[in-house]
Coordinates of C-alpha atoms and ligand atoms in Angstrom, one line a residue:
X7 CA -12.8 -1.2 16.4
X8 CA -9.7 -3.0 17.6
X9 CA -7.2 -0.1 17.8
X10 CA -9.4 2.1 19.8
X11 CA -11.0 -0.4 22.2
X12 CA -8.2 -0.4 24.8
X13 CA -9.2 -3.8 26.2
X14 CA -7.1 -5.5 28.9
X15 CA -4.3 -7.7 27.5
X16 CA -1.2 -7.1 25.5
X17 CA -0.7 -3.5 24.4
X18 CA -2.3 -2.6 21.1
X19 CA 0.5 -1.1 19.0
X20 CA -1.7 0.6 16.5
X21 CA -3.7 2.3 19.2
X22 CA -0.6 4.0 20.5
X23 CA 0.3 5.2 17.0
X24 CA -3.3 6.5 16.4
X25 CA -3.1 8.5 19.6
X26 CA 0.2 10.0 18.6
X27 CA -1.2 10.9 15.2
X28 CA -4.3 12.5 16.7
X29 CA -2.2 14.6 19.0
X30 CA 0.2 15.8 16.1
X31 CA 0.1 19.4 15.0
X32 CA -0.9 19.8 11.3
X33 CA 2.3 19.6 9.2
X34 CA 3.0 22.3 6.6
X35 CA 5.3 22.2 3.6
X36 CA 7.7 24.7 2.3
X37 CA 6.4 26.5 -0.8
X38 CA 9.0 24.8 -2.9
X39 CA 7.8 21.3 -2.0
X40 CA 4.1 21.8 -2.7
X41 CA 2.2 21.6 -6.0
X42 CA 4.6 19.3 -7.6
X43 CA 2.5 17.2 -9.8
X44 CA 0.1 18.7 -12.3
X45 CA -1.5 15.4 -13.3
X46 CA -1.9 12.6 -10.7
X47 CA -1.7 9.2 -12.4
X48 CA -4.4 6.8 -11.2
X49 CA -3.4 4.0 -8.9
X50 CA -6.6 2.1 -9.8
X51 CA -5.9 2.4 -13.5
X52 CA -2.2 1.5 -13.2
X53 CA -3.0 -1.7 -11.2
X54 CA -5.8 -2.7 -13.5
X55 CA -3.4 -2.3 -16.5
X56 CA -0.6 -4.2 -14.9
X57 CA -3.0 -7.0 -13.8
X58 CA -4.4 -7.3 -17.4
X59 CA -0.9 -7.5 -18.8
X60 CA 0.0 -10.2 -16.3
X61 CA -3.1 -12.2 -17.3
X62 CA -2.3 -11.8 -21.0
X63 CA 1.3 -13.0 -20.3
X64 CA -0.2 -16.1 -18.6
X65 CA -2.5 -16.7 -21.6
X66 CA 0.4 -16.4 -24.0
X67 CA 2.3 -19.0 -22.0
X68 CA -0.7 -21.4 -21.9
X69 CA -1.1 -21.0 -25.7
X70 CA 2.3 -22.5 -26.3
X71 CA 5.0 -20.3 -24.9
X72 CA 7.8 -22.2 -23.1
X73 CA 8.0 -20.0 -20.0
X74 CA 11.8 -20.2 -20.2
X75 CA 12.2 -16.7 -21.4
X76 CA 10.4 -14.2 -19.2
X77 CA 9.4 -11.1 -21.1
X78 CA 8.1 -8.1 -19.3
X79 CA 4.4 -7.9 -19.3
X80 CA 4.8 -4.4 -20.7
X81 CA 2.5 -2.4 -18.5
X82 CA 4.5 -2.7 -15.2
X83 CA 4.1 -5.5 -12.8
X84 CA 1.1 -5.5 -10.3
X85 CA 3.5 -4.6 -7.5
X86 CA 3.3 -1.4 -5.3
X87 CA 6.9 -1.0 -4.2
X88 CA 7.4 0.8 -0.9
X89 CA 10.1 3.2 0.4
X90 CA 10.3 2.5 4.1
X91 CA 13.5 3.2 6.1
X92 CA 12.4 1.6 9.4
X93 CA 9.2 0.2 10.9
X94 CA 7.8 -0.4 14.3
X95 CA 7.9 -4.1 13.7
X96 CA 11.3 -4.5 12.1
X97 CA 13.3 -1.5 13.5
X98 CA 15.9 -0.1 11.1
X99 CA 15.6 -1.5 7.6
X100 CA 17.6 0.9 5.4
X101 CA 18.0 4.0 7.6
X102 CA 20.0 6.1 5.2
X103 CA 18.3 5.2 2.0
X104 CA 17.6 8.0 -0.4
X105 CA 13.8 7.9 -1.2
X106 CA 14.1 9.2 -4.7
X107 CA 16.8 6.8 -5.9
X108 CA 14.9 3.9 -4.4
X109 CA 11.7 4.9 -6.0
X110 CA 13.4 5.4 -9.4
X111 CA 15.0 1.9 -9.1
X112 CA 11.5 0.5 -8.4
X113 CA 10.1 2.3 -11.4
X114 CA 12.9 1.0 -13.6
X115 CA 12.4 -2.5 -12.4
X116 CA 8.7 -2.3 -13.5
X117 CA 6.6 -1.5 -10.4
X118 CA 3.2 -0.3 -11.3
X119 CA 3.2 2.2 -8.4
X120 CA 5.2 3.2 -5.4
X121 CA 4.3 3.8 -1.8
X122 CA 6.2 6.2 0.3
X123 CA 6.1 6.5 4.1
X124 CA 5.2 10.0 5.1
X125 CA 5.6 9.4 8.8
X126 CA 8.8 10.4 10.5
X127 CA 8.4 9.2 14.1
X128 CA 7.6 5.5 13.4
X129 CA 8.9 4.9 9.9
X130 CA 11.7 7.5 9.3
X131 CA 9.9 9.0 6.3
X132 CA 8.5 12.4 5.7
X133 CA 6.0 14.4 3.5
X134 CA 9.0 15.9 1.8
X135 CA 10.0 12.3 0.8
X136 CA 6.6 11.8 -0.8
X137 CA 6.9 15.2 -2.6
X138 CA 10.4 14.4 -3.9
X139 CA 9.4 11.0 -5.2
X140 CA 6.2 12.3 -6.8
X141 CA 8.3 14.9 -8.7
X142 CA 10.7 12.2 -9.9
X143 CA 8.6 9.2 -11.0
X144 CA 5.8 8.8 -13.5
X145 CA 4.0 6.0 -11.7
X146 CA 1.3 6.7 -9.1
X147 CA 2.4 7.4 -5.6
X148 CA 0.6 6.2 -2.4
X149 CA 0.9 8.5 0.6
X150 CA 1.6 6.0 3.4
X151 CA 0.7 7.2 6.8
X152 CA -1.8 6.5 9.6
X153 CA -4.3 9.0 8.4
X154 CA -6.8 10.1 11.1
X155 CA -7.3 13.8 10.3
X156 CA -8.4 15.7 7.1
X157 CA -5.2 17.9 7.2
X158 CA -3.2 14.7 6.3
X159 CA -5.3 14.3 3.2
X160 CA -4.7 17.9 2.3
X161 CA -1.0 17.3 2.8
X162 CA -1.1 14.2 0.6
X163 CA -2.7 16.2 -2.2
X164 CA -0.2 19.0 -1.8
X165 CA 2.8 16.7 -2.2
X166 CA 1.4 15.2 -5.4
X167 CA 0.3 11.7 -4.2
X168 CA -2.3 9.9 -6.2
X169 CA -3.8 8.0 -3.2
X170 CA -3.9 7.8 0.6
X171 CA -4.2 4.9 2.9
X172 CA -7.2 4.6 5.3
X173 CA -6.8 1.9 7.9
X174 CA -10.2 0.6 9.0
X175 CA -8.8 -0.6 12.4
X176 CA -7.7 2.9 13.1
X177 CA -10.9 4.8 12.4
X178 CA -14.4 4.9 13.9
X179 CA -17.3 4.5 11.4
X180 CA -18.1 8.2 11.0
X181 CA -14.5 9.3 10.7
X182 CA -13.7 6.6 8.1
X183 CA -16.7 7.6 6.0
X184 CA -16.0 11.3 6.2
X185 CA -12.2 10.9 5.4
X186 CA -13.1 8.7 2.4
X187 CA -15.5 11.4 1.2
X188 CA -13.0 14.1 2.0
X189 CA -10.3 12.4 -0.1
X190 CA -12.6 11.7 -3.0
X191 CA -13.9 15.3 -3.1
X192 CA -10.3 16.4 -3.4
X193 CA -9.5 14.1 -6.3
X194 CA -7.5 11.6 -4.3
X195 CA -7.9 7.8 -4.5
X196 CA -8.0 5.8 -1.3
X197 CA -6.7 2.4 -0.3
X198 CA -9.1 1.1 2.4
X199 CA -7.1 -1.3 4.5
X200 CA -8.5 -4.3 6.4
X201 CA -7.1 -7.2 8.3
X202 CA -10.1 -9.2 9.5
X203 CA -13.4 -10.5 8.1
X204 CA -15.3 -7.9 10.2
X205 CA -13.1 -5.1 8.9
X206 CA -13.7 -6.2 5.4
X207 CA -17.5 -6.1 6.0
X208 CA -17.1 -2.6 7.4
X209 CA -15.2 -1.6 4.3
X210 CA -17.8 -3.1 2.0
X211 CA -20.6 -1.2 3.7
X212 CA -19.0 2.1 2.6
X213 CA -19.8 4.0 -0.7
X214 CA -17.1 4.8 -3.1
X215 CA -14.4 2.2 -2.2
X216 CA -12.2 1.6 -5.2
X217 CA -9.2 -0.2 -3.7
X218 CA -9.3 -2.6 -0.8
X219 CA -5.9 -3.5 0.8
X220 CA -5.7 -6.7 2.9
X221 CA -2.9 -6.3 5.3
X222 CA -1.3 -9.6 6.3
X223 CA 0.2 -7.8 9.3
X224 CA -2.0 -7.5 12.4
X225 CA -1.2 -4.0 13.4
X226 CA -2.2 -4.6 17.0
X227 CA 0.4 -7.4 17.5
X228 CA 2.6 -7.1 14.4
X229 CA 2.1 -10.8 13.6
X230 CA 2.3 -11.5 9.9
X231 CA 0.5 -14.3 8.0
X232 CA 0.3 -14.1 4.2
X233 CA -2.7 -16.5 4.3
X234 CA -4.8 -13.6 5.5
X235 CA -4.8 -12.1 2.0
X236 CA -5.4 -15.5 0.4
X237 CA -8.5 -15.8 2.5
X238 CA -10.0 -12.3 2.3
X239 CA -9.1 -11.1 -1.2
X240 CA -11.4 -13.5 -3.0
X241 CA -14.3 -12.0 -1.0
X242 CA -13.7 -8.5 -2.4
X243 CA -16.4 -7.9 -5.0
X244 CA -15.5 -7.7 -8.7
X245 CA -14.9 -4.1 -9.8
X246 CA -12.9 -3.2 -6.6
X247 CA -9.1 -3.3 -7.0
X248 CA -7.6 -5.9 -4.6
X249 CA -4.3 -5.2 -3.0
X250 CA -2.4 -7.7 -0.8
X251 CA 0.0 -6.1 1.7
X252 CA 2.9 -7.0 4.0
X253 CA 5.1 -9.9 4.6
X254 CA 6.1 -10.7 1.0
X255 CA 9.7 -11.8 1.7
X256 CA 10.0 -14.0 -1.3
X257 CA 8.9 -13.7 -5.0
X258 CA 7.0 -17.0 -4.8
X259 CA 4.6 -15.5 -2.2
X260 CA 3.9 -12.6 -4.6
X261 CA 2.9 -15.0 -7.3
X262 CA 0.7 -16.9 -4.9
X263 CA -1.1 -13.6 -4.0
X264 CA -1.6 -12.9 -7.8
X265 CA -3.0 -16.4 -8.2
X266 CA -5.5 -15.7 -5.4
X267 CA -6.7 -12.7 -7.4
X268 CA -4.6 -9.8 -6.1
X269 CA -4.5 -6.9 -8.6
X270 CA -1.4 -5.7 -6.8
X271 CA 1.0 -6.7 -4.0
X272 CA 2.5 -4.1 -1.7
X273 CA 6.1 -5.0 -0.9
X274 CA 8.3 -2.9 1.5
X275 CA 10.9 -4.5 3.7
X276 CA 12.1 -7.2 1.2
X277 CA 12.7 -4.6 -1.5
X278 CA 14.3 -2.1 0.8
X279 CA 16.8 -4.8 1.9
X280 CA 17.5 -5.9 -1.6
X281 CA 20.3 -4.6 -3.8
X282 CA 18.4 -5.5 -6.9
X283 CA 14.6 -5.0 -6.9
X284 CA 14.5 -6.1 -10.5
X285 CA 15.7 -9.5 -9.5
X286 CA 12.8 -9.8 -7.0
X287 CA 10.3 -8.7 -9.7
X288 CA 11.7 -11.1 -12.2
X289 CA 11.5 -13.9 -9.6
X290 CA 7.8 -13.1 -9.0
X291 CA 7.2 -13.3 -12.8
X292 CA 9.0 -16.5 -13.1
X293 CA 7.1 -18.0 -10.2
X294 CA 3.9 -16.8 -11.9
X295 CA 5.0 -18.4 -15.2
X296 CA 5.6 -21.8 -13.4
X297 CA 2.0 -21.7 -12.2
X298 CA 0.7 -21.5 -15.8
Ligands
LIG28 O1 5.4 -2.3 9.1 C1 5.0 -2.1 10.3 O2 5.7 -2.5 11.3 C2 3.8 -1.4 10.6 C3 3.4 -1.1 11.9 C4 2.3 -0.4 12.2 C5 1.5 0.1 11.2 C6 1.9 -0.1 9.9 C7 3.0 -0.8 9.6 N1 3.3 -1.1 8.3 C8 2.7 -0.5 7.2 C9 2.5 -1.4 6.0 O3 1.4 -1.5 5.6 C10 3.7 -2.0 5.4 O4 4.7 -1.1 5.4 C11 3.5 -2.5 4.0 O5 2.4 -3.3 3.8 C12 4.8 -3.3 3.5 O6 5.0 -4.4 4.4 P1 6.4 -5.2 4.3 O7 6.5 -5.7 2.9 O8 6.1 -6.3 5.3 O9 7.4 -4.3 4.7

C-alpha cells in the first residue's frame, strides 16, 4: 500500500495526512448539528438515474434532434459537485466560501449529488459544513475526508451524509474491509477510491462495493492525469457505479469521462473557482451533445 510504505524517495503526501488522521481525537458534534436528515437519498440511485437520463438525451439527439438546443436531461447531471475551500495541492481556492450557498447553487445547476470536505486542517472544511449542507439540499451528500477510523463513519452518519469515501491507498486490507462493512451496517454507502491498476484489483476483491471512484490525482505526488479514469473505469464491472474524480478543469473533459463510461464525475476546484456552475454543467452537456 503506497501511502503507508514509507519507502525512500520523495515524501508521500497522503502518508502524512493518514498519520495526522490516525492521531486525531474523535470529533463530536453539538446536539443541534446532529440527526439532521431523516431519509438519506442514495448516491448510487441518484447517479444511475442521472446517467440513464444522459443516455436517453443522447439517444434523442441521435434519433433526429439537432443538438442546438440543450434541454436538461431532467434527473440531474451525472456530476458530483464538491465544496472545497482549499486543498493540499492547490492551496487556497475559495477560502471564505459559504458551504450551504455553494451546495444550493450546485443543486440548482443540476448536480446529481454534492461532496463536502469534512476535514479542517488540510481542506478548510468541517463536519458542521457537511451537516449544514445535508440539512439544506435534497440531493445525496458525500462526506469527504480521509477516513481511517470507525468514529469518522459514525460522524458522517450523524451529520446526515449518504456516503463516505474510503481511499484504498490509505488503508491496509483488513482495515479497508472492516470500514466498508462498518459503513454498510450503519446504512451508509461508500465510494471506494483507487488510482492504480493494483488498487482497482484490491477494490474488486472486496464484497459489497457499490461505487468505485477512480482518482486522476496521485495522492502521493499530487500529479493529475485525466487519462487515469479513461483507462481504469472501463475495467470496473457492470453493476458497480463508476465515478471519475479530480482534475476536471474544463467541461469537455467531463463529457470525455462520460463517454468512457463514467456514471458520475466529481468536480471540485473548477466549480469552486467558477461564478456560474450552471455554465460549466451546460458546457459539459453541450460537449456531450457534440459527441453524439
Ligand atoms: O485535492 C487535493 O489536493 C487532495 C490532496 C490529498 C488528498 C485528497 C485530495 N483531494 C480530494 C479529492 O478527491 C478532490 O477534492 C476531488 O476529487 C475534486 O478534485 P478537483 O476537481 O481536482 O478539485
